[in-house]
Amino acid sequence: MAQRKSKKTNSNKTDCSRTGMTLIDLNRCFNEHLFYTQGRLPLSATLNDHYMAAAYTVRDRLLHRWVCTVRDFIREGVKVVGYLSAEFLLGPHLGNNMINLDIFDEVREASENVGRNLDAMLDHEEEPGLGNGGLGRLAACYLDSLATLEIPAIGYGIRYEFGIFDQEIRDGWQVEKTDKWLRLGNPWEIPRPEVTYEVKFGGHTAGYCDDGGCYRSRWTPDRVVRGIAYDTPILGYKVNTCNMLRLWKAEAVESFDFASFNVGNYYGAVHEKVYSENISKVLYPNDEQIQGKQLRLEQQYFFVSCSLQDMIRLHLAIGKSLEYFHEEFAIQLNDTHPSVAVAELMRLLVDEHHMDWDTAWHVTRNVFGYTNHTLLPEALERWPLRLFANLLPRHLEIIFEINRRFLDEVRVIYPDDEARIARLSLIDEQGERYVRMANLACVGSRAINGVAKLHTELLKTTVLKDFYELWPEKFSNKTNGVTPRRWMVLSNPGLTRLIRSRIGGGWIKKLDRLKRLESYAGDDAFRREWQAVKTGNKQALAALILERTGISVNPDSMFDIQVKRIHEYKRQHLNVLHVVTLYNRLRRNPGLDMLPRTVIFGGKAAPSYYMAKLIIKLINSVADVVNHDPAVRNRLKVVFFPDFNVKSAQKIYPAADLSEQISTAGKEASGTGNMKFSMNGALTIGTLDGANVEIREEVGADNFFLFGLTAEEVARIKSEGYDPRSIYLSNPDLREAIDLIGSGFFSRGDPDLFKPLVDSLLYQDEYMLLADYQSYVDCQDRVSEAYRDRDRWTRMAILNVARMGKFSSDRAIREYCREIWRVSPNTVEMEDFGDLVR
Ligand code: GLG
């Protein structure tokens, strides 16, 4: 077999003609896939056929690089990052892979050659919505950066048959529709029916003495499920590294229970199959909150167990002993969702691979890192002990043993501090007993990190304070980042072209280089071109809004956008209070010279989160009245953009003038939408929360619209006793806005509809909207003033983009690699496997 190495990285001419990168190669491959994969002649091909042919054409090129990457894994025994995440919100693949392969224009031409518009094909792709929001999207950005930085990595998660629900709006209310993303097949994944692991549930344990006289525990489960690997290639930008995302699908070990079948119980026979497959059936649609649902724990354990077994198999396959597992793998726990991994790795090492406890604990403690993504107390995962014991009896034993040893250590350091011991314990013993997953993750990890400076500080002083005092050296901050490939190059081609025309394309991999744009902020011609790009993006979004909602918006108005999950702490209803305030001004003074604004909202509410759904209804109700009031005369428009997802996000961020990042300070761990807006030239109105703090630091206070209480002030006012009603009574504008909502004005005369919302503001106001209201409205007035001066605004926007270098996920991943995972890049060289594939 002749295998030649081609030195050129991501060369446009590889020797392997099957996956060549020239237009001729691509044309041929496209037509071959149309014919041999889809079984179509061009004259009968549908849009889906063309999309599939394009996808397979691109995928072939990914697979070539993937094969080379795996070859290096095996040959060079490099340390690998295992990123465990219950969510990966990837978004559509085709466009992104074309960008990363650097064949966007060629594929556009190849598709035009078969008479198909590329944009129609890109639009046609169903996105894998295997995540709720920021956390899952962060995981996807990190996979892109890991590959781009040439770090060997595997993402591990669940192949949900149904991802995050599709959102429809009916009569102003959110209606959830099942997400059938696999309906037309998924050309990006490769099923590996031979890569399977068994995962045990339930049953009981019994002690025994092994041959060496050691006391051990044997687990006899009452149910076994099989996990099957589905692999998706993840290519880096203009490199040959192609990592993989390995997602697990659950199946029954035996699809038919023949005993039941033979006695005529057909339904009984398939029950086992249905039951097992349930595990990977659907994503839980809650982003900040979990309820103690058994299926959720089953999902977590299922994917964690498959993933750890897989890593162990890979480790053993290269001939290494498991004592060195932590030297070959660095495993990151993306939130507490996969934290049962700490107990599972102990079980695998001790029970299945017969390692002694101390060695196994050494390996475990050195392999894991834990990222915390939220301070919200209701989002900290705890499992009722009884539920945990029923499902994972052996793991509970292991957790008790870890806890016993851990608390013994703690007692030496803090003798007689029982309160502290109770707080650190892996088991919550007050009232009903719970397993505390964050504590398990902290005890079982080498490194613990928050996702923005402020968040990490708050972790150290609040929810993880005791752990910080115990092990300050384990803590560090890793401020989130987003990938400029998807969030600039792919979604904003106009801006990318403009930036390239002045400073080249080096910034796409080294985002700090955007700094060079600073000198263009004062350049008239550049500013005009910049404005033209923004206007084009706004026109495109306006067309999409019209198509999706029937609302026609004016691209010359300021696009003021808040897109993210709907949650009280994110305060979409504060934004609504501002809208109502503007509306009241117009009603009071019909001739008012007001800056025309289009206020756009988008985001899903967890299906069981009543208040969030009521906020959606409120937005739509206000929109309905405002948009139809002739007195407003197009100075104010309100839009709720339905079904906000990665695909629509790619059209929304580039069209924004103003980015709303208005969470109560101390509540949003980081935020990543804030970064995407800013990278696309929107200015931010925001509180000092999450990564807003660092965005403001980077872009400069003059280029950021700051308002509201600080996290410290929020905490202080709360502790002193906060009285929202007195604010309501003393602020006439606020009162007018709230009263209008409460009066039934926006609800066809029904004063009850929004009463729960109004009451929660007046009598509780957990997220302190009223405290921040005036500061927000004043700040919005400054925004309007600034927008009137287009040149000044554009200068600020350019400086925002120029100073966003820090928020590339490449920077974040470099920090994780250096400080947590201790892994280094490995350049993959292309190899011609010509004789193998010709
Ligand atoms: C969390 C937080 C966000 C954060 C994201 C990624 O709420 O503030 O940006 O993770 O770290 N559940 C989330 O989306």
Coordinates of N, CA, C and O and ligand atoms in Angstrom, one line a residue, residues 133-136 138 287-288 334-335 371-374 451 480 569-570 667-672, ligand 1:
G133 N -29.6 26.0 25.5 CA -29.2 27.4 25.3 C -27.7 27.5 25.5 O -26.9 26.7 24.9
G134 N -27.3 28.4 26.3 CA -25.9 28.8 26.5 C -25.0 27.6 26.8 O -23.9 27.5 26.2
L135 N -25.4 26.8 27.7 CA -24.5 25.7 28.1 C -24.2 24.7 26.9 O -23.0 24.4 26.7
G136 N -25.2 24.4 26.2 CA -25.0 23.5 25.1 C -24.3 24.1 23.9 O -23.5 23.5 23.2
L138 N -22.2 26.5 24.2 CA -20.8 26.7 24.6 C -20.0 25.4 24.3 O -18.9 25.5 23.7
D287 N -33.5 24.9 31.1 CA -32.1 25.2 31.0 C -31.5 25.5 32.4 O -30.4 25.4 32.6
E288 N -32.3 26.0 33.3 CA -31.7 26.4 34.6 C -32.3 25.6 35.8 O -32.0 25.9 36.9
N334 N -19.1 19.1 32.1 CA -19.8 20.4 31.7 C -21.0 20.5 32.6 O -22.1 20.0 32.3
D335 N -20.8 21.2 33.7 CA -21.8 21.3 34.7 C -21.9 20.0 35.5 O -21.2 19.1 35.3
T371 N -16.7 22.3 35.5 CA -17.2 23.7 35.2 C -18.5 23.9 35.8 O -19.5 23.2 35.5
N372 N -18.7 25.0 36.6 CA -20.0 25.3 37.1 C -20.5 26.4 36.2 O -19.8 27.3 35.8
H373 N -21.8 26.3 35.9 CA -22.4 27.3 35.0 C -23.5 28.1 35.6 O -24.2 28.9 34.9
T374 N -23.8 28.0 36.9 CA -24.9 28.7 37.4 C -24.8 28.9 38.9 O -24.4 28.0 39.6
V451 N -17.4 30.6 34.8 CA -17.4 30.9 33.4 C -17.3 32.4 33.1 O -17.4 32.8 31.9
N480 N -16.0 32.5 29.4 CA -16.6 31.8 28.1 C -16.1 32.6 26.9 O -15.7 33.7 26.9
Y569 N -35.1 35.9 35.6 CA -33.8 36.6 35.9 C -33.2 37.4 34.7 O -32.4 38.3 34.9
K570 N -33.6 36.9 33.5 CA -33.0 37.6 32.3 C -33.8 38.9 32.0 O -33.5 39.7 31.2
K667 N -26.8 37.2 38.6 CA -27.7 36.0 38.2 C -27.2 35.3 36.9 O -27.3 34.1 36.8
E668 N -26.7 36.0 36.0 CA -26.3 35.4 34.7 C -24.8 35.0 34.9 O -24.0 35.9 35.0
A669 N -24.5 33.7 34.8 CA -23.2 33.3 35.1 C -22.2 34.0 34.1 O -21.2 34.6 34.5
S670 N -22.5 33.9 32.9 CA -21.6 34.6 31.9 C -22.5 35.3 30.8 O -22.4 36.4 30.6
G671 N -23.3 34.4 30.1 CA -23.9 34.9 28.9 C -22.9 34.7 27.8 O -21.7 34.8 28.0
T672 N -23.4 34.3 26.6 CA -22.5 34.2 25.4 C -23.1 34.9 24.2 O -22.4 35.4 23.3
Ligands
GLG1 C1 -25.4 28.7 31.6 C2 -25.6 30.1 32.1 C3 -25.0 31.2 31.1 C4 -23.7 30.8 30.6 C5 -23.8 29.4 29.9 C6 -22.5 28.9 29.4 O1 -26.8 30.5 32.5 O2 -24.9 32.4 31.8 O3 -23.2 31.7 29.6 O4 -24.3 28.5 30.9 O5 -21.5 28.9 30.5 N1 -27.4 27.3 31.5 C7 -26.7 28.2 30.9 O6 -27.0 28.5 29.7

